[in-house]
GROMACS .gro file of C-alpha atoms in nm:
model
  280
    1MET     CA    1  18.647  18.925 -19.375
    2ASP     CA    2  18.736  18.564 -19.464
    3LYS     CA    3  18.728  18.535 -19.844
    4ARG     CA    4  18.698  18.191 -20.002
    5ILE     CA    5  18.568  18.060 -20.332
    6PRO     CA    6  18.219  17.919 -20.251
    7LYS     CA    7  18.163  17.546 -20.274
    8LYS     CA    8  17.958  17.436 -20.572
    9LEU     CA    9  17.642  17.220 -20.535
   10ALA     CA   10  17.446  17.061 -20.820
   11MET     CA   11  17.082  17.056 -20.713
   12ILE     CA   12  16.833  16.822 -20.884
   13ASN     CA   13  16.480  16.927 -20.797
   14ASP     CA   14  16.151  17.055 -20.927
   15ILE     CA   15  16.047  17.423 -20.945
   16ALA     CA   16  15.722  17.539 -20.788
   17GLY     CA   17  15.657  17.900 -20.892
   18TYR     CA   18  15.423  17.977 -20.598
   19GLY     CA   19  15.399  17.843 -20.248
   20ARG     CA   20  15.757  17.816 -20.118
   21CYS     CA   21  15.857  17.465 -20.219
   22SER     CA   22  16.150  17.285 -20.372
   23THR     CA   23  16.390  17.506 -20.572
   24THR     CA   24  16.233  17.837 -20.466
   25VAL     CA   25  16.310  17.742 -20.106
   26SER     CA   26  16.638  17.561 -20.156
   27LEU     CA   27  16.816  17.814 -20.376
   28PRO     CA   28  16.802  18.115 -20.138
   29ILE     CA   29  16.870  17.903 -19.832
   30ILE     CA   30  17.179  17.731 -19.972
   31ASN     CA   31  17.305  18.056 -20.119
   32ALA     CA   32  17.268  18.223 -19.778
   33MET     CA   33  17.491  17.950 -19.639
   34GLY     CA   34  17.769  18.060 -19.875
   35VAL     CA   35  17.731  17.779 -20.129
   36GLN     CA   36  17.679  17.820 -20.504
   37VAL     CA   37  17.378  17.632 -20.643
   38CYS     CA   38  17.364  17.490 -20.994
   39PRO     CA   39  16.999  17.378 -21.047
   40VAL     CA   40  16.884  17.083 -21.256
   41PRO     CA   41  16.504  17.126 -21.298
   42THR     CA   42  16.313  16.798 -21.308
   43SER     CA   43  15.969  16.959 -21.365
   44ILE     CA   44  15.800  17.294 -21.336
   45PHE     CA   45  15.481  17.354 -21.137
   46SER     CA   46  15.286  17.679 -21.143
   47ASN     CA   47  15.226  17.630 -20.773
   48HIS     CA   48  15.272  17.342 -20.532
   49THR     CA   49  15.037  17.050 -20.541
   50GLY     CA   50  14.861  17.141 -20.216
   51PHE     CA   51  14.651  17.384 -20.420
   52PRO     CA   52  14.320  17.260 -20.575
   53SER     CA   53  14.478  17.279 -20.925
   54TYR     CA   54  14.815  17.351 -21.091
   55GLN     CA   55  14.991  17.358 -21.425
   56PHE     CA   56  15.274  17.114 -21.472
   57LEU     CA   57  15.560  17.068 -21.721
   58ASP     CA   58  15.754  16.741 -21.723
   59LEU     CA   59  16.124  16.800 -21.807
   60THR     CA   60  16.237  16.437 -21.818
   61GLU     CA   61  16.359  16.456 -22.179
   62ASN     CA   62  16.529  16.791 -22.118
   63MET     CA   63  16.715  16.643 -21.823
   64LYS     CA   64  16.909  16.403 -22.048
   65ALA     CA   65  17.041  16.676 -22.277
   66TYR     CA   66  17.093  16.917 -21.986
   67LEU     CA   67  17.313  16.675 -21.790
   68ALA     CA   68  17.486  16.552 -22.108
   69GLN     CA   69  17.593  16.909 -22.173
   70TRP     CA   70  17.744  16.937 -21.827
   71GLN     CA   71  17.925  16.608 -21.877
   72SER     CA   72  18.057  16.707 -22.216
   73MET     CA   73  18.214  17.014 -22.056
   74ARG     CA   74  18.348  16.801 -21.772
   75LEU     CA   75  18.195  17.026 -21.508
   76SER     CA   76  18.268  16.930 -21.151
   77PHE     CA   77  18.089  16.986 -20.823
   78ASP     CA   78  18.175  16.969 -20.455
   79GLY     CA   79  17.841  16.800 -20.384
   80ILE     CA   80  17.512  16.696 -20.535
   81TYR     CA   81  17.172  16.735 -20.373
   82CYS     CA   82  16.880  16.539 -20.518
   83GLY     CA   83  16.522  16.623 -20.423
   84PHE     CA   84  16.188  16.541 -20.596
   85LEU     CA   85  16.199  16.292 -20.883
   86GLY     CA   86  15.864  16.244 -21.047
   87SER     CA   87  15.911  15.916 -21.231
   88VAL     CA   88  16.115  15.603 -21.270
   89ALA     CA   89  16.264  15.750 -21.587
   90GLN     CA   90  16.393  16.051 -21.394
   91ILE     CA   91  16.544  15.823 -21.129
   92LYS     CA   92  16.733  15.635 -21.402
   93ILE     CA   93  16.868  15.961 -21.546
   94VAL     CA   94  16.988  16.072 -21.208
   95ASN     CA   95  17.134  15.729 -21.132
   96ASP     CA   96  17.343  15.750 -21.452
   97PHE     CA   97  17.453  16.108 -21.363
   98LEU     CA   98  17.558  16.011 -21.009
   99SER     CA   99  17.742  15.705 -21.142
  100SER     CA  100  17.954  15.926 -21.369
  101ASN     CA  101  18.037  16.194 -21.107
  102ILE     CA  102  18.310  16.162 -20.853
  103THR     CA  103  18.217  16.377 -20.558
  104SER     CA  104  18.259  16.329 -20.186
  105VAL     CA  105  17.914  16.447 -20.083
  106ILE     CA  106  17.584  16.334 -20.229
  107ILE     CA  107  17.265  16.421 -20.041
  108ILE     CA  108  16.939  16.249 -20.132
  109ASP     CA  109  16.604  16.365 -19.999
  110PRO     CA  110  16.378  16.077 -20.112
  111VAL     CA  111  16.057  16.273 -20.163
  112MET     CA  112  15.798  15.994 -20.179
  113GLY     CA  113  15.522  16.054 -19.926
  114ASP     CA  114  15.410  16.173 -19.585
  115ASN     CA  115  15.171  16.082 -19.304
  116GLY     CA  116  15.183  15.715 -19.403
  117ARG     CA  117  15.076  15.778 -19.764
  118THR     CA  118  15.275  15.786 -20.089
  119TYR     CA  119  15.244  16.071 -20.337
  120SER     CA  120  15.043  16.000 -20.652
  121THR     CA  121  15.353  15.962 -20.868
  122VAL     CA  122  15.508  15.690 -20.647
  123THR     CA  123  15.466  15.326 -20.753
  124GLU     CA  124  15.625  15.001 -20.631
  125GLU     CA  125  15.880  15.030 -20.914
  126HIS     CA  126  15.953  15.388 -20.810
  127CYS     CA  127  16.026  15.270 -20.452
  128ALA     CA  128  16.253  14.994 -20.583
  129LYS     CA  129  16.450  15.229 -20.799
  130MET     CA  130  16.484  15.482 -20.516
  131LYS     CA  131  16.637  15.205 -20.304
  132GLU     CA  132  16.895  15.147 -20.577
  133LEU     CA  133  16.968  15.522 -20.591
  134LEU     CA  134  17.060  15.528 -20.224
  135ARG     CA  135  17.382  15.340 -20.297
  136HIS     CA  136  17.525  15.668 -20.425
  137ALA     CA  137  17.424  15.870 -20.117
  138SER     CA  138  17.651  16.004 -19.845
  139ILE     CA  139  17.352  16.147 -19.659
  140VAL     CA  140  16.976  16.073 -19.676
  141THR     CA  141  16.699  16.272 -19.513
  142PRO     CA  142  16.375  16.070 -19.525
  143ASN     CA  143  16.070  16.146 -19.316
  144ILE     CA  144  15.936  15.847 -19.122
  145THR     CA  145  15.695  15.755 -19.406
  146GLU     CA  146  15.974  15.750 -19.663
  147ALA     CA  147  16.209  15.565 -19.427
  148CYS     CA  148  15.946  15.291 -19.388
  149LEU     CA  149  15.898  15.268 -19.766
  150LEU     CA  150  16.274  15.237 -19.829
  151SER     CA  151  16.327  14.979 -19.551
  152ASP     CA  152  16.008  14.776 -19.609
  153THR     CA  153  15.894  14.855 -19.258
  154PRO     CA  154  15.525  14.878 -19.167
  155TYR     CA  155  15.429  15.239 -19.095
  156LYS     CA  156  15.263  15.358 -18.778
  157ASP     CA  157  15.157  15.707 -18.670
  158SER     CA  158  15.336  15.705 -18.335
  159GLY     CA  159  15.497  15.486 -18.072
  160TRP     CA  160  15.836  15.445 -18.239
  161THR     CA  161  16.110  15.318 -18.012
  162GLU     CA  162  16.477  15.402 -18.061
  163GLU     CA  163  16.544  15.032 -18.128
  164GLU     CA  164  16.289  15.034 -18.413
  165LEU     CA  165  16.432  15.352 -18.563
  166LEU     CA  166  16.786  15.214 -18.538
  167SER     CA  167  16.672  14.900 -18.724
  168ILE     CA  168  16.533  15.117 -19.006
  169ALA     CA  169  16.847  15.329 -19.021
  170GLU     CA  170  17.071  15.022 -19.036
  171ILE     CA  171  16.873  14.886 -19.331
  172LEU     CA  172  16.915  15.220 -19.510
  173HIS     CA  173  17.284  15.226 -19.417
  174GLU     CA  174  17.333  14.884 -19.573
  175ASN     CA  175  17.209  15.035 -19.903
  176GLY     CA  176  17.478  15.300 -19.904
  177PRO     CA  177  17.455  15.618 -19.694
  178ASP     CA  178  17.675  15.667 -19.387
  179LYS     CA  179  17.466  15.952 -19.247
  180ILE     CA  180  17.091  15.930 -19.205
  181VAL     CA  181  16.839  16.151 -19.035
  182ILE     CA  182  16.478  16.029 -19.006
  183THR     CA  183  16.246  16.323 -18.957
  184GLY     CA  184  15.879  16.387 -18.879
  185ILE     CA  185  15.850  16.142 -18.594
  186ARG     CA  186  15.573  16.251 -18.353
  187LYS     CA  187  15.624  16.189 -17.984
  188ASN     CA  188  15.368  16.353 -17.752
  189ASP     CA  189  15.401  16.727 -17.817
  190THR     CA  190  15.736  16.711 -17.993
  191PHE     CA  191  15.892  16.622 -18.325
  192VAL     CA  192  16.182  16.377 -18.304
  193ASN     CA  193  16.477  16.360 -18.545
  194PHE     CA  194  16.664  16.032 -18.532
  195ILE     CA  195  17.033  16.085 -18.622
  196PHE     CA  196  17.243  15.793 -18.742
  197GLU     CA  197  17.610  15.809 -18.835
  198SER     CA  198  17.823  15.509 -18.922
  199ASN     CA  199  18.045  15.398 -18.630
  200LYS     CA  200  17.876  15.643 -18.388
  201THR     CA  201  17.610  15.602 -18.124
  202PRO     CA  202  17.271  15.721 -18.268
  203VAL     CA  203  17.119  16.029 -18.104
  204THR     CA  204  16.782  16.199 -18.118
  205TYR     CA  205  16.695  16.563 -18.123
  206GLN     CA  206  16.349  16.686 -18.024
  207THR     CA  207  16.178  17.017 -18.096
  208PRO     CA  208  15.839  17.124 -17.964
  209LEU     CA  209  15.540  17.127 -18.200
  210SER     CA  210  15.485  17.484 -18.307
  211GLY     CA  211  15.271  17.655 -18.566
  212GLU     CA  212  15.073  17.473 -18.830
  213MET     CA  213  15.195  17.195 -19.058
  214ARG     CA  214  15.312  17.361 -19.377
  215HIS     CA  215  15.446  17.272 -19.723
  216GLY     CA  216  15.816  17.309 -19.781
  217THR     CA  217  15.957  17.219 -19.441
  218GLY     CA  218  16.128  16.909 -19.582
  219ASP     CA  219  16.289  17.121 -19.851
  220ILE     CA  220  16.418  17.366 -19.591
  221PHE     CA  221  16.552  17.080 -19.381
  222ALA     CA  222  16.737  16.906 -19.666
  223SER     CA  223  16.873  17.234 -19.796
  224ILE     CA  224  17.034  17.323 -19.464
  225ILE     CA  225  17.178  16.972 -19.438
  226SER     CA  226  17.320  17.009 -19.789
  227GLY     CA  227  17.477  17.353 -19.726
  228ASP     CA  228  17.627  17.239 -19.400
  229ALA     CA  229  17.763  16.919 -19.555
  230LEU     CA  230  17.967  17.120 -19.806
  231ASN     CA  231  18.075  17.357 -19.526
  232GLN     CA  232  18.188  17.056 -19.322
  233VAL     CA  233  17.961  17.120 -19.030
  234PRO     CA  234  17.921  16.814 -18.804
  235PHE     CA  235  17.608  16.617 -18.903
  236ALA     CA  236  17.431  16.619 -18.563
  237MET     CA  237  17.492  16.993 -18.529
  238SER     CA  238  17.346  17.046 -18.876
  239VAL     CA  239  17.032  16.847 -18.794
  240LYS     CA  240  16.976  17.058 -18.482
  241LYS     CA  241  17.029  17.378 -18.683
  242ALA     CA  242  16.776  17.270 -18.948
  243ALA     CA  243  16.515  17.165 -18.690
  244ASP     CA  244  16.552  17.486 -18.491
  245PHE     CA  245  16.536  17.705 -18.799
  246ILE     CA  246  16.215  17.536 -18.916
  247ARG     CA  247  16.059  17.583 -18.567
  248ILE     CA  248  16.148  17.957 -18.566
  249CYS     CA  249  16.011  18.007 -18.917
  250THR     CA  250  15.686  17.813 -18.860
  251GLU     CA  251  15.620  18.002 -18.536
  252ASP     CA  252  15.672  18.328 -18.720
  253SER     CA  253  15.448  18.220 -19.006
  254THR     CA  254  15.168  18.149 -18.765
  255ALA     CA  255  15.219  18.477 -18.575
  256LEU     CA  256  15.206  18.670 -18.905
  257HIS     CA  257  14.894  18.479 -19.022
  258VAL     CA  258  15.071  18.367 -19.338
  259PRO     CA  259  14.824  18.147 -19.536
  260LEU     CA  260  14.911  17.778 -19.519
  261SER     CA  261  14.922  17.768 -19.898
  262ASP     CA  262  15.208  18.019 -19.889
  263GLY     CA  263  15.431  17.775 -19.707
  264VAL     CA  264  15.693  17.875 -19.449
  265CYS     CA  265  15.795  18.241 -19.415
  266PHE     CA  266  16.169  18.188 -19.395
  267GLU     CA  267  16.303  18.501 -19.568
  268PRO     CA  268  16.326  18.724 -19.258
  269HIS     CA  269  16.539  18.463 -19.087
  270LEU     CA  270  16.800  18.384 -19.354
  271HIS     CA  271  17.064  18.577 -19.160
  272LEU     CA  272  17.059  18.296 -18.904
  273LEU     CA  273  17.215  18.070 -19.171
  274PHE     CA  274  17.497  18.298 -19.276
  275PRO     CA  275  17.830  18.118 -19.241
  276VAL     CA  276  18.049  18.230 -18.953
  277SER     CA  277  18.404  18.320 -19.047
  278PRO     CA  278  18.668  18.132 -18.858
  279GLU     CA  279  18.852  18.326 -18.586
  280LYS     CA  280  19.189  18.461 -18.685
   0.00000   0.00000   0.00000
């Protein structure tokens, strides 16, 4: 058995108590990949927002003191993963935190919208501040809606060419990140992931449409990318792993008749993410 001290990842994200979203998805997945997670809660939801109603606690003011405590103790991390930020104020707090932390890997999942629409918390100022936040990122994982918002590109439901996607990725790259994957691109009966790495030829990876659309798939995707980034897995390989894992889990969720509101049934498949010990 190969014994190593696990890498340490600070994870900035909300907590949804029910429905398999955000931290309740990311924590077990990243742990299964052999990485320690240190959560920074941005807000607490009783259940995800796809339900007709929910209770919500804004932790913006707590975030300042929370992160100040970490900084006063000079805690260090091998990487930082940033997910849902519910306001411009939270983006500023995170921006200050990232500015004061020297780490080689910063993953930003710019949770802003889907299917061509922004979430209710997202304003023009929010979009502008998210663009500024990207300058800290090593890796960003936007869906096509978010990629359009961050690159000021008109959105369309389908018909994306590789040249158009490359143009979007290059704009995002100019703002900071060297590795970009644009997800959620529909092409006939497949989902396309567009993979951009600085100084490499872009590639795409397609997976067949399977199962119903469910909450939490973006959280699963970004979590696998984050765990692999700290484990130094090649980026394109990590994207393929994440896409394949989501396909397996959504197919299983459909076969088991898991309610859509319960998100993706990923727990039976966590073993697929266990790190493989190097050969002696």
